Coordinates of C-alpha atoms and ligand atoms in Angstrom, one line a residue:
M1 CA 18.2 -18.3 -35.4
G2 CA 19.1 -15.4 -33.1
K3 CA 21.5 -14.0 -35.6
K4 CA 18.9 -14.2 -38.3
N5 CA 16.4 -12.3 -36.1
T6 CA 19.0 -9.6 -35.4
E7 CA 19.7 -9.2 -39.1
R8 CA 16.0 -9.1 -40.0
A9 CA 15.5 -6.4 -37.5
A10 CA 18.5 -4.5 -38.8
L11 CA 17.3 -4.7 -42.3
K12 CA 13.9 -3.4 -41.3
R13 CA 15.5 -0.5 -39.5
E14 CA 17.4 0.4 -42.7
A15 CA 14.3 0.2 -44.8
G16 CA 12.7 2.6 -42.3
A17 CA 9.9 0.2 -41.5
W18 CA 9.3 0.0 -37.8
H19 CA 7.4 -3.3 -38.1
F20 CA 9.2 -5.3 -35.5
Q21 CA 7.7 -8.6 -34.8
K22 CA 7.7 -11.2 -32.0
D23 CA 11.0 -12.9 -31.3
D24 CA 13.1 -10.2 -33.0
L25 CA 16.3 -9.6 -31.2
L26 CA 17.5 -6.0 -30.6
E27 CA 20.1 -4.1 -28.8
L28 CA 18.8 -1.2 -26.7
S29 CA 20.1 1.5 -24.5
I30 CA 17.8 1.9 -21.5
E31 CA 17.2 5.6 -21.2
D32 CA 14.2 5.8 -18.9
M33 CA 12.0 3.9 -16.6
G34 CA 8.2 3.5 -16.8
V35 CA 5.9 3.9 -13.8
D36 CA 6.0 0.2 -13.1
G37 CA 9.8 0.2 -13.0
E38 CA 10.3 -1.3 -16.5
G39 CA 13.2 -0.1 -18.5
I40 CA 12.5 2.0 -21.6
G41 CA 14.7 2.1 -24.7
K42 CA 14.2 3.0 -28.4
A43 CA 15.0 1.2 -31.6
G44 CA 14.2 2.5 -35.0
G45 CA 12.1 5.2 -33.5
V46 CA 10.0 2.7 -31.6
T47 CA 9.7 2.6 -27.8
F48 CA 10.2 -0.7 -26.1
F49 CA 9.4 -1.6 -22.5
V50 CA 11.8 -4.1 -21.0
K51 CA 11.0 -5.6 -17.6
D52 CA 14.1 -6.0 -15.3
A53 CA 16.3 -3.6 -17.4
V54 CA 17.6 -0.7 -15.5
I55 CA 18.1 2.8 -16.6
G56 CA 21.7 3.1 -18.0
D57 CA 21.9 -0.6 -19.2
R58 CA 22.9 -1.5 -22.7
A59 CA 21.0 -4.7 -23.3
R60 CA 20.1 -7.4 -25.8
V61 CA 16.3 -7.9 -25.7
K62 CA 13.8 -10.1 -27.5
V63 CA 10.5 -8.6 -28.7
M64 CA 7.5 -10.3 -27.0
K65 CA 4.6 -8.3 -28.2
M66 CA 4.1 -5.3 -30.6
K67 CA 1.5 -2.6 -30.3
K68 CA 0.9 0.1 -32.9
S69 CA 3.5 2.5 -31.7
Y70 CA 5.5 0.6 -29.1
G71 CA 6.5 -2.9 -28.0
Y72 CA 7.3 -5.1 -25.0
A73 CA 10.6 -7.0 -24.9
R74 CA 12.3 -9.4 -22.6
L75 CA 15.7 -8.8 -21.2
M76 CA 18.0 -11.5 -22.7
E77 CA 21.5 -10.2 -21.8
I78 CA 23.0 -7.2 -20.2
L79 CA 25.8 -6.0 -22.6
E80 CA 26.9 -3.2 -20.5
P81 CA 25.5 -2.9 -17.0
S82 CA 24.2 0.5 -15.8
P83 CA 26.3 2.3 -13.2
H84 CA 23.1 2.4 -11.1
R85 CA 22.8 -1.4 -11.1
V86 CA 23.3 -3.2 -7.8
E87 CA 23.3 -6.9 -6.9
P88 CA 19.8 -7.8 -5.8
R89 CA 19.7 -9.3 -2.4
C90 CA 16.9 -11.7 -3.2
E91 CA 17.6 -14.6 -5.5
C92 CA 14.0 -14.8 -6.8
H93 CA 13.4 -11.1 -7.3
R94 CA 12.9 -11.4 -11.1
Q95 CA 10.3 -14.2 -10.8
C96 CA 8.5 -12.7 -7.9
G97 CA 7.9 -9.3 -9.3
G98 CA 7.2 -7.8 -5.8
C99 CA 10.4 -5.8 -5.8
Q100 CA 10.5 -4.1 -9.3
L101 CA 13.4 -1.9 -8.4
Q102 CA 15.7 -4.2 -6.4
A103 CA 18.4 -4.1 -9.1
L104 CA 18.5 -0.3 -9.0
S105 CA 20.6 1.6 -6.4
Y106 CA 18.5 3.0 -3.6
E107 CA 19.6 6.6 -4.4
K108 CA 18.2 6.1 -8.0
Q109 CA 15.1 4.5 -6.6
L110 CA 14.4 7.6 -4.7
E111 CA 15.1 9.8 -7.7
F112 CA 12.7 7.6 -9.8
K113 CA 9.9 8.0 -7.2
Q114 CA 10.4 11.7 -6.8
R115 CA 10.2 12.1 -10.6
K116 CA 7.2 9.8 -10.9
V117 CA 5.2 12.0 -8.5
Q118 CA 6.4 15.2 -10.2
N119 CA 5.5 13.9 -13.7
N120 CA 2.0 12.9 -12.5
L121 CA 1.5 16.3 -10.9
V122 CA 2.6 18.1 -14.1
R123 CA 0.9 15.8 -16.7
I124 CA -2.3 14.8 -15.0
G125 CA -2.7 17.7 -12.5
G126 CA -1.4 20.5 -14.7
F127 CA 0.8 21.7 -11.9
E128 CA 3.6 23.1 -14.0
N129 CA 5.5 24.3 -10.9
A130 CA 5.4 20.9 -9.2
E131 CA 9.1 20.8 -9.0
V132 CA 9.4 23.9 -6.8
L133 CA 6.5 22.7 -4.5
M134 CA 8.2 19.4 -3.8
E135 CA 10.4 18.7 -0.8
P136 CA 13.1 16.1 -1.3
I137 CA 11.6 12.6 -0.9
L138 CA 12.0 11.0 2.6
G139 CA 13.9 7.7 2.1
M140 CA 15.0 5.0 4.6
E141 CA 18.4 4.6 6.1
E142 CA 18.1 0.8 5.8
P143 CA 15.7 0.1 3.0
F144 CA 15.3 -3.7 3.8
S145 CA 13.5 -5.7 6.5
Y146 CA 11.0 -2.9 6.9
R147 CA 7.7 -4.8 6.5
N148 CA 5.8 -5.6 9.6
K149 CA 3.4 -7.9 7.8
A150 CA 3.7 -10.9 5.4
Q151 CA 1.2 -13.2 3.9
F152 CA 2.5 -16.5 2.5
P153 CA 0.4 -18.7 0.3
V154 CA 0.8 -22.4 1.0
G155 CA 0.8 -25.2 -1.6
R156 CA 2.8 -28.2 -2.9
N157 CA 5.7 -28.1 -5.2
K158 CA 6.3 -30.5 -8.1
D159 CA 7.9 -33.0 -5.8
G160 CA 4.9 -33.0 -3.6
R161 CA 6.5 -31.2 -0.7
I162 CA 4.5 -28.6 1.2
V163 CA 5.9 -25.2 0.4
A164 CA 5.1 -21.5 1.2
G165 CA 6.4 -18.5 -0.5
F166 CA 5.1 -15.8 -2.9
Y167 CA 3.1 -15.9 -6.0
A168 CA 5.2 -15.5 -9.2
S169 CA 4.4 -12.2 -10.9
R170 CA 0.8 -12.2 -12.3
T171 CA 0.2 -15.9 -11.5
H172 CA -0.9 -18.1 -8.7
S173 CA 2.1 -20.4 -8.9
I174 CA 4.1 -20.3 -5.6
I175 CA 7.8 -19.5 -5.6
P176 CA 8.9 -21.4 -2.5
T177 CA 10.9 -19.0 -0.4
R178 CA 11.3 -18.7 3.4
R179 CA 13.1 -15.4 3.3
C180 CA 11.7 -12.2 1.9
H181 CA 14.3 -9.5 2.4
L182 CA 11.6 -6.9 2.9
G183 CA 10.2 -8.7 5.9
D184 CA 11.3 -9.7 9.4
S185 CA 13.4 -12.7 10.2
V186 CA 10.6 -14.1 12.5
N187 CA 8.7 -15.0 9.3
E188 CA 11.2 -17.8 8.5
Q189 CA 10.8 -19.2 12.0
V190 CA 7.1 -19.2 11.7
L191 CA 7.1 -20.8 8.3
D192 CA 9.5 -23.6 9.4
I193 CA 7.2 -24.4 12.4
V194 CA 3.9 -24.3 10.4
L195 CA 5.2 -26.3 7.4
G196 CA 6.8 -28.9 9.7
F197 CA 3.6 -29.2 11.7
M198 CA 1.6 -29.7 8.5
E199 CA 3.9 -32.4 7.3
R200 CA 3.9 -34.3 10.6
Q201 CA 0.1 -34.0 11.0
G202 CA -0.6 -34.8 7.4
I203 CA -2.5 -31.5 6.9
E204 CA -3.1 -30.6 3.3
P205 CA -2.5 -27.2 1.8
Y206 CA -5.4 -25.7 0.0
E207 CA -5.6 -26.3 -3.7
E208 CA -7.2 -23.5 -5.7
K209 CA -8.3 -25.6 -8.7
S210 CA -10.2 -28.2 -6.8
G211 CA -11.1 -26.1 -3.7
T212 CA -9.8 -28.9 -1.5
G213 CA -7.2 -28.9 1.3
L214 CA -7.1 -26.9 4.4
V215 CA -4.3 -24.3 4.9
R216 CA -4.4 -21.4 2.4
H217 CA -2.2 -18.6 3.8
I218 CA 0.1 -17.9 6.7
L219 CA -0.2 -14.3 7.9
V220 CA 2.5 -13.0 10.2
R221 CA 2.5 -9.5 11.8
K222 CA 5.0 -8.0 14.1
G223 CA 4.8 -4.8 16.2
F224 CA 8.2 -3.4 15.6
S225 CA 8.2 -1.1 18.6
T226 CA 6.9 -3.8 21.0
G227 CA 8.3 -7.0 19.5
E228 CA 4.8 -8.6 19.7
V229 CA 4.2 -11.3 17.0
M230 CA 0.9 -12.4 15.6
V231 CA 0.4 -15.6 13.5
C232 CA -2.9 -16.3 11.7
L233 CA -3.5 -19.3 9.6
V234 CA -6.1 -18.8 6.9
I235 CA -8.0 -22.1 6.5
N236 CA -10.6 -23.6 4.2
G237 CA -12.5 -24.9 7.2
R238 CA -13.3 -24.2 10.8
S239 CA -10.8 -26.2 12.7
L240 CA -7.2 -27.3 12.6
P241 CA -6.4 -30.9 13.7
G242 CA -3.7 -30.9 16.4
A243 CA -3.8 -27.1 16.7
E244 CA -2.5 -27.4 20.3
L245 CA 0.7 -28.9 19.0
L246 CA 1.2 -26.0 16.7
V247 CA 0.4 -23.5 19.4
D248 CA 3.0 -25.2 21.7
E249 CA 5.7 -24.7 19.2
L250 CA 4.8 -21.2 18.1
C251 CA 4.7 -20.1 21.7
K252 CA 8.4 -20.7 22.0
L253 CA 9.1 -17.9 19.6
N254 CA 10.1 -14.6 21.1
G255 CA 7.3 -12.1 21.3
M256 CA 4.5 -14.5 20.4
T257 CA 1.3 -12.7 21.4
S258 CA -1.6 -13.9 19.2
I259 CA -2.3 -17.1 17.4
S260 CA -5.5 -17.5 15.5
L261 CA -7.3 -19.1 12.6
N262 CA -9.2 -17.1 9.9
V263 CA -12.0 -19.0 8.1
N264 CA -12.1 -18.5 4.4
E265 CA -14.1 -21.3 2.6
K266 CA -14.8 -19.2 -0.5
N267 CA -13.3 -19.8 -3.9
T268 CA -11.8 -16.3 -4.1
N269 CA -8.6 -14.4 -4.5
V270 CA -9.3 -12.4 -1.4
I271 CA -6.9 -13.7 1.2
L272 CA -8.8 -13.2 4.4
G273 CA -12.3 -14.3 5.4
E274 CA -14.4 -12.5 7.9
E275 CA -14.4 -14.9 10.9
L276 CA -11.5 -15.2 13.3
I277 CA -11.0 -18.1 15.8
L278 CA -8.5 -17.3 18.6
L279 CA -6.3 -20.3 19.4
W280 CA -4.0 -18.7 21.9
G281 CA -3.1 -15.3 23.5
K282 CA -4.7 -12.0 22.6
E283 CA -6.9 -11.2 19.6
Y284 CA -4.5 -8.4 18.6
I285 CA -0.9 -7.2 18.9
T286 CA 0.0 -3.7 20.0
D287 CA 2.4 -1.3 18.2
T288 CA 3.3 2.3 18.7
I289 CA 3.9 5.1 16.2
G290 CA 5.3 8.2 17.8
D291 CA 3.6 8.2 21.3
I292 CA 0.3 6.7 20.2
R293 CA -0.4 3.0 20.8
Y294 CA -2.4 1.0 18.3
Q295 CA -4.1 -2.4 18.7
I296 CA -4.0 -4.3 15.5
S297 CA -6.1 -7.4 14.7
P298 CA -5.5 -9.8 11.8
L299 CA -8.2 -8.0 9.8
S300 CA -7.2 -4.4 10.4
F301 CA -5.5 -2.2 7.9
Y302 CA -2.2 -1.0 9.3
Q303 CA 0.6 0.6 7.4
V304 CA 3.3 -2.0 6.7
N305 CA 6.4 0.2 7.2
P306 CA 6.2 1.7 10.7
V307 CA 9.5 3.7 10.4
Q308 CA 8.3 5.6 7.4
T309 CA 4.7 5.7 8.6
K310 CA 6.0 7.9 11.5
K311 CA 7.5 10.3 9.0
L312 CA 4.3 10.3 6.9
Y313 CA 2.1 11.1 9.9
E314 CA 4.5 13.7 11.2
T315 CA 4.4 15.4 7.9
T316 CA 0.6 15.2 7.9
L317 CA 0.5 16.7 11.4
Q318 CA 2.9 19.5 10.3
Y319 CA 0.9 20.3 7.2
A320 CA -2.3 20.3 9.3
G321 CA -0.7 23.2 11.2
L322 CA -2.6 22.6 14.4
S323 CA -2.4 24.7 17.5
G324 CA -4.9 23.0 19.7
T325 CA -8.1 24.9 18.8
E326 CA -8.9 23.3 15.5
T327 CA -11.7 21.0 14.3
V328 CA -10.4 18.4 11.9
W329 CA -12.1 15.7 9.7
D330 CA -10.0 12.6 8.9
L331 CA -11.6 10.9 5.9
Y332 CA -10.7 7.2 5.1
C333 CA -9.4 7.0 8.6
G334 CA -8.9 3.2 8.9
I335 CA -8.2 2.2 12.5
G336 CA -7.9 5.9 13.4
T337 CA -4.1 6.1 13.0
I338 CA -4.0 9.6 11.6
S339 CA -7.0 10.8 13.6
L340 CA -5.4 9.9 16.9
F341 CA -2.0 11.3 15.8
L342 CA -3.8 14.6 15.2
A343 CA -6.2 14.5 18.1
R344 CA -3.4 15.4 20.6
K345 CA -2.9 18.7 18.8
A346 CA -6.5 19.5 17.8
R347 CA -9.7 20.4 19.6
K348 CA -11.7 17.7 18.0
V349 CA -11.2 15.1 15.2
Y350 CA -13.9 13.3 13.3
G351 CA -12.9 10.1 11.4
V352 CA -14.9 8.5 8.6
E353 CA -14.2 4.9 7.4
I354 CA -16.1 2.3 5.4
V355 CA -15.1 -0.8 7.4
P356 CA -17.1 -1.2 10.6
Q357 CA -14.4 -3.3 12.4
A358 CA -11.8 -0.7 11.7
I359 CA -14.0 1.9 13.4
E360 CA -14.3 -0.4 16.4
N361 CA -10.5 -0.6 16.5
A362 CA -10.3 3.2 16.1
R363 CA -12.6 3.7 19.1
D364 CA -10.7 1.1 21.2
N365 CA -7.4 2.8 20.2
A366 CA -8.8 6.2 21.3
R367 CA -9.7 4.7 24.7
L368 CA -6.3 2.9 24.9
N369 CA -4.6 6.3 24.5
G370 CA -7.0 8.2 26.8
I371 CA -8.1 10.3 23.8
S372 CA -11.6 11.6 24.2
N373 CA -11.7 14.3 21.5
A374 CA -11.9 11.9 18.5
E375 CA -15.3 10.6 17.2
F376 CA -15.7 8.0 14.5
F377 CA -18.3 7.3 11.8
V378 CA -18.9 4.2 9.7
G379 CA -19.7 4.8 6.1
R380 CA -18.5 5.9 2.7
A381 CA -16.8 9.2 2.8
E382 CA -18.7 10.2 -0.4
E383 CA -22.0 9.4 1.4
V384 CA -21.4 10.3 5.0
L385 CA -19.9 13.7 4.3
P386 CA -22.5 15.0 1.7
E387 CA -25.4 13.7 3.7
F388 CA -24.1 15.3 6.8
Y389 CA -23.5 18.5 5.0
A390 CA -26.9 18.6 3.3
R391 CA -28.7 18.0 6.6
E392 CA -26.6 20.4 8.7
A393 CA -26.3 23.2 6.2
G394 CA -30.0 22.9 5.5
A395 CA -30.8 23.0 9.3
G396 CA -29.0 26.3 9.5
E397 CA -25.6 26.6 11.2
K398 CA -25.8 26.5 14.9
P399 CA -22.8 27.8 16.7
A400 CA -23.7 25.4 19.5
E401 CA -21.4 22.8 21.0
F402 CA -21.2 19.5 19.3
C403 CA -24.1 17.2 20.0
A404 CA -23.6 14.0 21.9
H405 CA -26.1 12.1 19.8
G406 CA -23.9 10.9 17.1
K407 CA -21.4 9.4 19.5
G408 CA -20.8 5.8 18.6
T409 CA -23.9 5.5 16.5
G410 CA -22.1 5.5 13.2
E411 CA -23.8 8.1 11.2
A412 CA -22.6 11.6 11.1
G413 CA -26.1 12.6 10.0
N414 CA -27.3 11.5 13.4
C415 CA -25.7 14.5 14.8
A416 CA -28.2 16.8 13.0
R417 CA -29.5 18.2 16.3
G418 CA -26.9 20.8 16.9
A419 CA -23.7 20.0 15.2
G420 CA -21.5 23.1 15.5
A421 CA -20.4 25.4 12.8
E422 CA -17.0 24.1 13.5
M423 CA -18.0 20.6 12.4
L424 CA -19.6 22.0 9.3
H425 CA -16.7 24.3 8.4
P426 CA -13.7 22.6 10.0
D427 CA -10.2 24.1 10.0
V428 CA -8.6 21.1 8.3
I429 CA -9.8 18.1 6.3
V430 CA -7.4 15.2 5.9
V431 CA -8.0 12.5 3.3
D432 CA -6.1 9.3 2.9
P433 CA -8.1 7.3 0.3
P434 CA -7.3 4.0 -1.3
R435 CA -5.6 3.9 -4.7
K436 CA -8.6 5.0 -6.7
G437 CA -8.6 8.3 -4.9
C438 CA -11.6 10.4 -3.7
D439 CA -15.0 10.2 -5.2
E440 CA -16.0 13.5 -6.7
R441 CA -19.0 13.7 -4.3
C442 CA -16.5 13.7 -1.5
L443 CA -14.4 16.4 -3.1
E444 CA -17.4 18.5 -3.9
T445 CA -18.5 18.5 -0.2
I446 CA -14.9 19.3 1.0
V447 CA -15.0 22.4 -1.2
K448 CA -18.4 23.4 0.3
M449 CA -17.1 22.9 3.8
K450 CA -14.4 25.4 3.1
P451 CA -11.6 24.2 5.4
R452 CA -8.7 26.5 5.5
R453 CA -6.4 23.6 4.7
V454 CA -6.7 20.2 3.0
V455 CA -4.1 17.6 3.7
Y456 CA -4.1 14.9 1.0
V457 CA -2.3 11.6 1.8
S458 CA -2.1 9.4 -1.2
C459 CA -0.6 6.0 -2.2
D460 CA -1.3 6.7 -5.9
S461 CA 0.1 9.9 -7.3
A462 CA -1.9 9.6 -10.6
T463 CA -5.3 9.7 -8.8
L464 CA -3.9 12.2 -6.4
A465 CA -3.0 14.6 -9.3
R466 CA -6.5 14.2 -10.7
D467 CA -8.1 15.1 -7.4
L468 CA -5.7 18.0 -6.8
K469 CA -6.7 19.4 -10.2
Y470 CA -10.3 19.3 -9.1
L471 CA -9.5 21.1 -5.8
R472 CA -7.5 23.7 -7.6
G473 CA -10.3 24.3 -10.0
N474 CA -12.5 25.0 -6.9
G475 CA -10.5 27.5 -4.9
Y476 CA -7.6 25.6 -3.4
E477 CA -4.0 26.0 -4.2
L478 CA -1.2 23.4 -3.9
V479 CA 1.3 24.7 -1.3
R480 CA 3.7 21.8 -0.5
V481 CA 4.3 18.2 -1.6
Q482 CA 6.2 15.6 0.4
A483 CA 6.9 12.2 -1.1
V484 CA 7.7 9.4 1.4
D485 CA 9.3 6.1 0.4
M486 CA 7.1 3.7 2.3
F487 CA 7.9 0.7 0.0
P488 CA 11.6 0.6 -0.8
Q489 CA 12.6 -1.8 -3.7
T490 CA 9.1 -1.5 -5.2
V491 CA 7.6 1.2 -7.4
G492 CA 5.2 2.3 -4.7
V493 CA 5.4 5.8 -3.3
E494 CA 3.3 7.7 -0.7
V495 CA 2.7 11.4 -1.0
V496 CA 1.4 14.1 1.4
C497 CA 0.2 17.4 0.0
L498 CA -0.9 20.6 1.7
L499 CA -3.5 22.7 0.0
G500 CA -4.6 26.1 1.1
R501 CA -7.8 28.0 0.3
Ligands
LIG601 N1 -5.6 6.6 7.2 C1 -5.5 5.2 7.5 C2 -6.0 4.3 6.5 C3 -5.7 4.6 5.0 S1 -6.0 3.3 3.9 C4 -4.0 4.8 7.9 O1 -3.1 5.6 7.6 O2 -3.8 3.8 8.5 C5 -7.6 3.8 3.2 C6 -8.8 3.4 4.1 O3 -9.9 3.9 3.4 C7 -9.0 2.0 4.3 O4 -9.1 1.8 5.7 C8 -10.3 1.6 3.6 O5 -11.1 0.6 4.3 C9 -11.0 2.9 3.6 N2 -12.0 3.2 2.5 C10 -12.0 2.7 1.3 N3 -13.0 3.2 0.6 C11 -13.6 4.1 1.4 C12 -14.7 5.0 1.2 N4 -15.4 5.1 0.1 N5 -15.1 5.8 2.3 C13 -14.4 5.7 3.5 N6 -13.4 4.9 3.7 C14 -13.0 4.1 2.7

């Protein structure tokens, strides 16, 4: 069968017809890698995308799906392994799909990410000179065990045993695994305790199809600088029978600081619900980045790789070029991580964030660090900023001191009585939006506010390039670009850009 397919494909190639079809077997040289880490090779002028193939491999592949001008194929056999291939540490890395690059040497992973950013800047942003603007990517010395957070779905395997692990790529079937090599070893200890407890107590894992069962996910977080550990069980209900027994066992783990339940009774893919029930300890753990302390609750967004986050924030600080006299806006500020990092070196920082609890955390974190020159507003950046600007610019610029009215009230617009020209025309605006990038209304207002510098922190270089193009079309030039590898073994890459007016 296989031989027949190969022959058929060969015949077609000779005939010059590129009509490959499903199940054809081909031999390819993998010459490139796509943005999702898939290998790219050509046969008969047609491009094929091959998951799990590595640049430099010579491989036998099977056609899975044809499109008009390209196809998808499955890796069947590696005929000659690429010199850049390494032995993946994780036995389930192919099924899991979380680590798209684990079979590629770390050096090549960094090269891949640097090139991905550069290509997006050139192709989408039109920055032909991207290469000269880019600093060498900042990688990790030890690109494993870097994640401070893990979320394990809980279910039953075929034999009826309770298992936890990760969802197989693009599915909701659980690959049972105790060890993720990106995470901390405390995860395994927590899983053993929770699963053992469930078995003994006869507590059912949640079942998506029927919506029955109790335990949905196990969330574990660790403050790497403090050693504090948080465990939060996401449950389809409001109480956990025998919870005190679980608490007794979890408390024996080094660093245990916070044990809680999160209520999620909805039939949804969203992991966490809104309500938290504290079982033991504090509602948060504490971690430090640089010399700033942060309190992190189960619901807050916090960067998952603290070692690289420090490099990311230091680059942001450096690009902001602060001397102590500047006014700064930090848009999409989350729990105020970047805002507080900058506040030490600025006169005043204003943070804007859509999630109200995150802003509560941001204010708490400011107090915790004795920082009084950071003020936070709840709302969408693309609404808060334009509304504030329209009101203030309309009211005429007053060189007065900042007003006190907006403090803690949430809306930047509330500051209308006497916000200073510094607030309206800050020295620096930092943005750190989610993957979809900045809304154009936000960018438009940034341009109107005329900061001397814009520092753009991005986790998606495609939307970054789109937004940079807009800023360049409106008076800003791209000065420097620093990629930071926040997610080794995966295709993700974080980028910090400096723009000048
Ligand atoms: N700068 C922070 C958070 C970055 S993640 C840090 O480094 O930790 C992006 C943040 O943007 C998230 O906290 C998310 O809740 C927030 N967000 C998403 N859409 C938003 C919008 N339209 N306006 C303001 N904030 C938004």
